[in-house]
């Protein structure tokens, strides 16, 4: 009877010694497995608790290191699953901030856009009436060349020329004024 009671603490001591001898490698393996230093440390701590409370009825363990790796690996998997379930429904501050982010342009953008709009209006005022009308019908009203031709009472090819003329004029105006 004394032999059984003395072998159980001896087996536990051997396992704890093996744990202490290999804890750095064990921590590195757990960190790779779960992808988090914090979870790896939690798994390592839980492994220590399980190993230190092994039952005296634990069957003989041939390879202490392999046994410890198996226990730690299983604990790490359980912790990673629990963490995934927990964080799956969690709403982070970043998620909230992104959801309520202001999509309005900044004051600087508004000023720049208004400045460009003023330049465009000035450019359009210096353009002949038919090319200006063709450009506005096309870009603002979304009319096709055929619809513009009907409104201006010109051919579709003339509408194409008016649009090219208006776009060239605006491009040159912006280039010269800046």
PDB file of C-alpha atoms in Angstrom:
ATOM      1  CA  UNK A   1       0.000   0.000   0.000  1.00  0.00           C
ATOM      2  CA  UNK A   2       2.877   2.355   0.707  1.00  0.00           C
ATOM      3  CA  UNK A   3       4.255   1.752  -2.775  1.00  0.00           C
ATOM      4  CA  UNK A   4       1.037   3.070  -4.433  1.00  0.00           C
ATOM      5  CA  UNK A   5       0.847   6.144  -2.250  1.00  0.00           C
ATOM      6  CA  UNK A   6       4.525   6.945  -2.770  1.00  0.00           C
ATOM      7  CA  UNK A   7       4.380   6.469  -6.567  1.00  0.00           C
ATOM      8  CA  UNK A   8       1.445   8.872  -7.081  1.00  0.00           C
ATOM      9  CA  UNK A   9       3.286  11.871  -5.585  1.00  0.00           C
ATOM     10  CA  UNK A  10       6.431  10.771  -7.432  1.00  0.00           C
ATOM     11  CA  UNK A  11       4.558  10.713 -10.786  1.00  0.00           C
ATOM     12  CA  UNK A  12       3.060  14.110 -10.013  1.00  0.00           C
ATOM     13  CA  UNK A  13       6.499  15.480  -9.086  1.00  0.00           C
ATOM     14  CA  UNK A  14       7.943  14.146 -12.346  1.00  0.00           C
ATOM     15  CA  UNK A  15       5.169  15.786 -14.365  1.00  0.00           C
ATOM     16  CA  UNK A  16       5.549  19.107 -12.536  1.00  0.00           C
ATOM     17  CA  UNK A  17       9.316  18.930 -13.052  1.00  0.00           C
ATOM     18  CA  UNK A  18       8.811  18.245 -16.756  1.00  0.00           C
ATOM     19  CA  UNK A  19       6.358  21.171 -16.921  1.00  0.00           C
ATOM     20  CA  UNK A  20       8.850  23.534 -15.303  1.00  0.00           C
ATOM     21  CA  UNK A  21      11.648  22.284 -17.543  1.00  0.00           C
ATOM     22  CA  UNK A  22       9.641  22.832 -20.754  1.00  0.00           C
ATOM     23  CA  UNK A  23       7.401  25.799 -19.909  1.00  0.00           C
ATOM     24  CA  UNK A  24       9.130  28.232 -22.323  1.00  0.00           C
ATOM     25  CA  UNK A  25       8.746  25.880 -25.277  1.00  0.00           C
ATOM     26  CA  UNK A  26       5.219  25.118 -24.119  1.00  0.00           C
ATOM     27  CA  UNK A  27       4.353  28.820 -24.002  1.00  0.00           C
ATOM     28  CA  UNK A  28       5.764  29.336 -27.516  1.00  0.00           C
ATOM     29  CA  UNK A  29       3.777  26.367 -28.838  1.00  0.00           C
ATOM     30  CA  UNK A  30       0.582  27.645 -27.223  1.00  0.00           C
ATOM     31  CA  UNK A  31       1.135  31.164 -28.547  1.00  0.00           C
ATOM     32  CA  UNK A  32       1.459  29.769 -32.080  1.00  0.00           C
ATOM     33  CA  UNK A  33      -1.608  27.601 -31.636  1.00  0.00           C
ATOM     34  CA  UNK A  34      -3.965  30.275 -30.274  1.00  0.00           C
ATOM     35  CA  UNK A  35      -2.359  33.338 -31.852  1.00  0.00           C
ATOM     36  CA  UNK A  36      -2.378  35.355 -28.643  1.00  0.00           C
ATOM     37  CA  UNK A  37       0.134  35.813 -25.840  1.00  0.00           C
ATOM     38  CA  UNK A  38      -2.652  36.374 -23.340  1.00  0.00           C
ATOM     39  CA  UNK A  39      -4.558  33.212 -24.272  1.00  0.00           C
ATOM     40  CA  UNK A  40      -1.301  31.222 -24.298  1.00  0.00           C
ATOM     41  CA  UNK A  41      -0.490  32.398 -20.769  1.00  0.00           C
ATOM     42  CA  UNK A  42      -4.024  31.545 -19.613  1.00  0.00           C
ATOM     43  CA  UNK A  43      -3.714  28.074 -21.131  1.00  0.00           C
ATOM     44  CA  UNK A  44      -0.330  27.617 -19.489  1.00  0.00           C
ATOM     45  CA  UNK A  45      -1.736  28.592 -16.105  1.00  0.00           C
ATOM     46  CA  UNK A  46      -4.714  26.257 -16.519  1.00  0.00           C
ATOM     47  CA  UNK A  47      -2.302  23.473 -17.512  1.00  0.00           C
ATOM     48  CA  UNK A  48      -0.340  24.029 -14.297  1.00  0.00           C
ATOM     49  CA  UNK A  49      -3.554  23.772 -12.267  1.00  0.00           C
ATOM     50  CA  UNK A  50      -4.602  20.550 -13.979  1.00  0.00           C
ATOM     51  CA  UNK A  51      -1.181  18.952 -13.647  1.00  0.00           C
ATOM     52  CA  UNK A  52      -0.810  19.908 -10.006  1.00  0.00           C
ATOM     53  CA  UNK A  53      -4.150  18.329  -9.151  1.00  0.00           C
ATOM     54  CA  UNK A  54      -3.686  14.999 -10.923  1.00  0.00           C
ATOM     55  CA  UNK A  55      -5.486  12.177  -9.223  1.00  0.00           C
ATOM     56  CA  UNK A  56      -3.486   9.447  -7.490  1.00  0.00           C
ATOM     57  CA  UNK A  57      -5.375   7.006  -9.728  1.00  0.00           C
ATOM     58  CA  UNK A  58      -3.797   8.534 -12.860  1.00  0.00           C
ATOM     59  CA  UNK A  59      -2.381   5.701 -14.929  1.00  0.00           C
ATOM     60  CA  UNK A  60       1.388   5.667 -15.467  1.00  0.00           C
ATOM     61  CA  UNK A  61       2.556   8.235 -18.027  1.00  0.00           C
ATOM     62  CA  UNK A  62       5.323   7.082 -20.360  1.00  0.00           C
ATOM     63  CA  UNK A  63       6.242  10.466 -21.891  1.00  0.00           C
ATOM     64  CA  UNK A  64       5.671  13.352 -19.493  1.00  0.00           C
ATOM     65  CA  UNK A  65       6.475  16.031 -22.073  1.00  0.00           C
ATOM     66  CA  UNK A  66       4.006  14.612 -24.636  1.00  0.00           C
ATOM     67  CA  UNK A  67       1.342  14.323 -21.928  1.00  0.00           C
ATOM     68  CA  UNK A  68       1.848  17.950 -20.897  1.00  0.00           C
ATOM     69  CA  UNK A  69       1.745  19.114 -24.518  1.00  0.00           C
ATOM     70  CA  UNK A  70      -1.518  17.236 -25.061  1.00  0.00           C
ATOM     71  CA  UNK A  71      -3.133  18.667 -21.916  1.00  0.00           C
ATOM     72  CA  UNK A  72      -1.951  22.201 -22.730  1.00  0.00           C
ATOM     73  CA  UNK A  73      -3.038  21.910 -26.367  1.00  0.00           C
ATOM     74  CA  UNK A  74      -6.530  20.775 -25.395  1.00  0.00           C
ATOM     75  CA  UNK A  75      -6.851  23.595 -22.876  1.00  0.00           C
ATOM     76  CA  UNK A  76      -5.651  26.113 -25.457  1.00  0.00           C
ATOM     77  CA  UNK A  77      -8.237  24.914 -27.970  1.00  0.00           C
ATOM     78  CA  UNK A  78     -10.992  25.188 -25.347  1.00  0.00           C
ATOM     79  CA  UNK A  79      -9.897  28.702 -24.367  1.00  0.00           C
ATOM     80  CA  UNK A  80      -9.656  29.819 -28.002  1.00  0.00           C
ATOM     81  CA  UNK A  81     -13.166  28.510 -28.699  1.00  0.00           C
ATOM     82  CA  UNK A  82     -14.529  30.219 -25.596  1.00  0.00           C
ATOM     83  CA  UNK A  83     -12.805  33.472 -26.583  1.00  0.00           C
ATOM     84  CA  UNK A  84     -14.217  33.244 -30.102  1.00  0.00           C
ATOM     85  CA  UNK A  85     -17.743  32.705 -28.784  1.00  0.00           C
ATOM     86  CA  UNK A  86     -17.331  35.576 -26.350  1.00  0.00           C
ATOM     87  CA  UNK A  87     -15.918  38.074 -28.836  1.00  0.00           C
ATOM     88  CA  UNK A  88     -18.305  37.039 -31.607  1.00  0.00           C
ATOM     89  CA  UNK A  89     -21.136  39.110 -30.148  1.00  0.00           C
ATOM     90  CA  UNK A  90     -19.051  41.874 -28.631  1.00  0.00           C
ATOM     91  CA  UNK A  91     -19.264  45.335 -30.116  1.00  0.00           C
ATOM     92  CA  UNK A  92     -16.002  47.236 -29.827  1.00  0.00           C
ATOM     93  CA  UNK A  93     -15.530  50.989 -29.522  1.00  0.00           C
ATOM     94  CA  UNK A  94     -14.032  51.057 -33.013  1.00  0.00           C
ATOM     95  CA  UNK A  95     -17.105  49.334 -34.414  1.00  0.00           C
ATOM     96  CA  UNK A  96     -19.375  51.921 -32.774  1.00  0.00           C
ATOM     97  CA  UNK A  97     -17.241  54.836 -33.958  1.00  0.00           C
ATOM     98  CA  UNK A  98     -17.171  53.508 -37.512  1.00  0.00           C
ATOM     99  CA  UNK A  99     -20.934  53.035 -37.467  1.00  0.00           C
ATOM    100  CA  UNK A 100     -21.555  56.640 -36.457  1.00  0.00           C
ATOM    101  CA  UNK A 101     -18.701  58.176 -38.410  1.00  0.00           C
ATOM    102  CA  UNK A 102     -19.553  61.479 -40.021  1.00  0.00           C
ATOM    103  CA  UNK A 103     -19.668  61.054 -43.768  1.00  0.00           C
ATOM    104  CA  UNK A 104     -20.027  64.777 -44.409  1.00  0.00           C
ATOM    105  CA  UNK A 105     -17.095  66.407 -46.142  1.00  0.00           C
ATOM    106  CA  UNK A 106     -14.683  68.393 -44.036  1.00  0.00           C
ATOM    107  CA  UNK A 107     -14.875  72.202 -44.005  1.00  0.00           C
ATOM    108  CA  UNK A 108     -11.704  72.308 -46.112  1.00  0.00           C
ATOM    109  CA  UNK A 109     -13.242  70.017 -48.728  1.00  0.00           C
ATOM    110  CA  UNK A 110     -16.386  72.149 -48.834  1.00  0.00           C
ATOM    111  CA  UNK A 111     -14.341  75.322 -49.396  1.00  0.00           C
ATOM    112  CA  UNK A 112     -12.254  73.697 -52.139  1.00  0.00           C
ATOM    113  CA  UNK A 113     -15.357  72.300 -53.856  1.00  0.00           C
ATOM    114  CA  UNK A 114     -17.140  75.668 -53.706  1.00  0.00           C
ATOM    115  CA  UNK A 115     -14.053  77.362 -55.117  1.00  0.00           C
ATOM    116  CA  UNK A 116     -13.957  74.902 -58.015  1.00  0.00           C
ATOM    117  CA  UNK A 117     -17.679  75.367 -58.589  1.00  0.00           C
ATOM    118  CA  UNK A 118     -17.177  79.148 -58.788  1.00  0.00           C
ATOM    119  CA  UNK A 119     -14.436  78.603 -61.365  1.00  0.00           C
ATOM    120  CA  UNK A 120     -16.697  76.297 -63.359  1.00  0.00           C
ATOM    121  CA  UNK A 121     -19.551  78.821 -63.340  1.00  0.00           C
ATOM    122  CA  UNK A 122     -17.117  81.520 -64.467  1.00  0.00           C
ATOM    123  CA  UNK A 123     -15.803  79.241 -67.213  1.00  0.00           C
ATOM    124  CA  UNK A 124     -19.344  78.449 -68.365  1.00  0.00           C
ATOM    125  CA  UNK A 125     -20.295  82.138 -68.516  1.00  0.00           C
ATOM    126  CA  UNK A 126     -17.440  82.702 -70.969  1.00  0.00           C
ATOM    127  CA  UNK A 127     -18.617  79.848 -73.203  1.00  0.00           C
ATOM    128  CA  UNK A 128     -20.912  80.267 -76.236  1.00  0.00           C
ATOM    129  CA  UNK A 129     -24.596  79.546 -75.457  1.00  0.00           C
ATOM    130  CA  UNK A 130     -25.051  76.333 -77.484  1.00  0.00           C
ATOM    131  CA  UNK A 131     -21.886  74.517 -76.258  1.00  0.00           C
ATOM    132  CA  UNK A 132     -22.761  75.600 -72.687  1.00  0.00           C
ATOM    133  CA  UNK A 133     -26.322  74.297 -73.039  1.00  0.00           C
ATOM    134  CA  UNK A 134     -25.099  71.020 -74.577  1.00  0.00           C
ATOM    135  CA  UNK A 135     -22.675  70.480 -71.682  1.00  0.00           C
ATOM    136  CA  UNK A 136     -25.291  71.275 -69.025  1.00  0.00           C
ATOM    137  CA  UNK A 137     -27.917  69.065 -70.681  1.00  0.00           C
ATOM    138  CA  UNK A 138     -25.422  66.214 -70.868  1.00  0.00           C
ATOM    139  CA  UNK A 139     -23.703  66.482 -67.471  1.00  0.00           C
ATOM    140  CA  UNK A 140     -26.469  67.901 -65.281  1.00  0.00           C
ATOM    141  CA  UNK A 141     -29.620  66.496 -66.867  1.00  0.00           C
ATOM    142  CA  UNK A 142     -28.069  63.280 -68.193  1.00  0.00           C
ATOM    143  CA  UNK A 143     -29.516  63.726 -71.668  1.00  0.00           C
ATOM    144  CA  UNK A 144     -28.211  61.699 -74.602  1.00  0.00           C
ATOM    145  CA  UNK A 145     -26.749  63.255 -77.730  1.00  0.00           C
ATOM    146  CA  UNK A 146     -30.026  62.607 -79.579  1.00  0.00           C
ATOM    147  CA  UNK A 147     -32.106  64.349 -76.871  1.00  0.00           C
ATOM    148  CA  UNK A 148     -29.734  67.328 -76.791  1.00  0.00           C
ATOM    149  CA  UNK A 149     -29.811  67.566 -80.582  1.00  0.00           C
ATOM    150  CA  UNK A 150     -33.624  67.701 -80.439  1.00  0.00           C
ATOM    151  CA  UNK A 151     -33.620  70.479 -77.848  1.00  0.00           C
ATOM    152  CA  UNK A 152     -30.933  72.560 -79.576  1.00  0.00           C
ATOM    153  CA  UNK A 153     -32.288  71.779 -83.064  1.00  0.00           C
ATOM    154  CA  UNK A 154     -28.878  70.625 -84.341  1.00  0.00           C
ATOM    155  CA  UNK A 155     -27.444  67.298 -85.519  1.00  0.00           C
ATOM    156  CA  UNK A 156     -26.041  64.701 -83.129  1.00  0.00           C
ATOM    157  CA  UNK A 157     -22.560  65.217 -84.594  1.00  0.00           C
ATOM    158  CA  UNK A 158     -22.861  68.927 -83.835  1.00  0.00           C
ATOM    159  CA  UNK A 159     -23.774  68.034 -80.225  1.00  0.00           C
ATOM    160  CA  UNK A 160     -20.580  65.960 -80.036  1.00  0.00           C
ATOM    161  CA  UNK A 161     -18.593  68.958 -81.301  1.00  0.00           C
ATOM    162  CA  UNK A 162     -20.303  71.300 -78.825  1.00  0.00           C
ATOM    163  CA  UNK A 163     -19.465  68.941 -75.956  1.00  0.00           C
ATOM    164  CA  UNK A 164     -15.844  68.616 -77.035  1.00  0.00           C
ATOM    165  CA  UNK A 165     -15.598  72.407 -77.405  1.00  0.00           C
ATOM    166  CA  UNK A 166     -17.146  72.995 -73.957  1.00  0.00           C
ATOM    167  CA  UNK A 167     -14.911  70.457 -72.237  1.00  0.00           C
ATOM    168  CA  UNK A 168     -11.776  71.877 -73.896  1.00  0.00           C
ATOM    169  CA  UNK A 169     -12.812  75.391 -72.893  1.00  0.00           C
ATOM    170  CA  UNK A 170     -13.351  74.365 -69.234  1.00  0.00           C
ATOM    171  CA  UNK A 171     -10.053  72.462 -69.134  1.00  0.00           C
ATOM    172  CA  UNK A 172      -8.142  75.403 -70.581  1.00  0.00           C
ATOM    173  CA  UNK A 173      -9.913  77.872 -68.287  1.00  0.00           C
ATOM    174  CA  UNK A 174      -8.980  75.848 -65.177  1.00  0.00           C
ATOM    175  CA  UNK A 175      -5.399  75.458 -66.380  1.00  0.00           C
ATOM    176  CA  UNK A 176      -4.974  79.172 -67.156  1.00  0.00           C
ATOM    177  CA  UNK A 177      -6.679  80.470 -64.002  1.00  0.00           C
ATOM    178  CA  UNK A 178      -4.693  78.321 -61.556  1.00  0.00           C
TER     179      UNK A 178
END
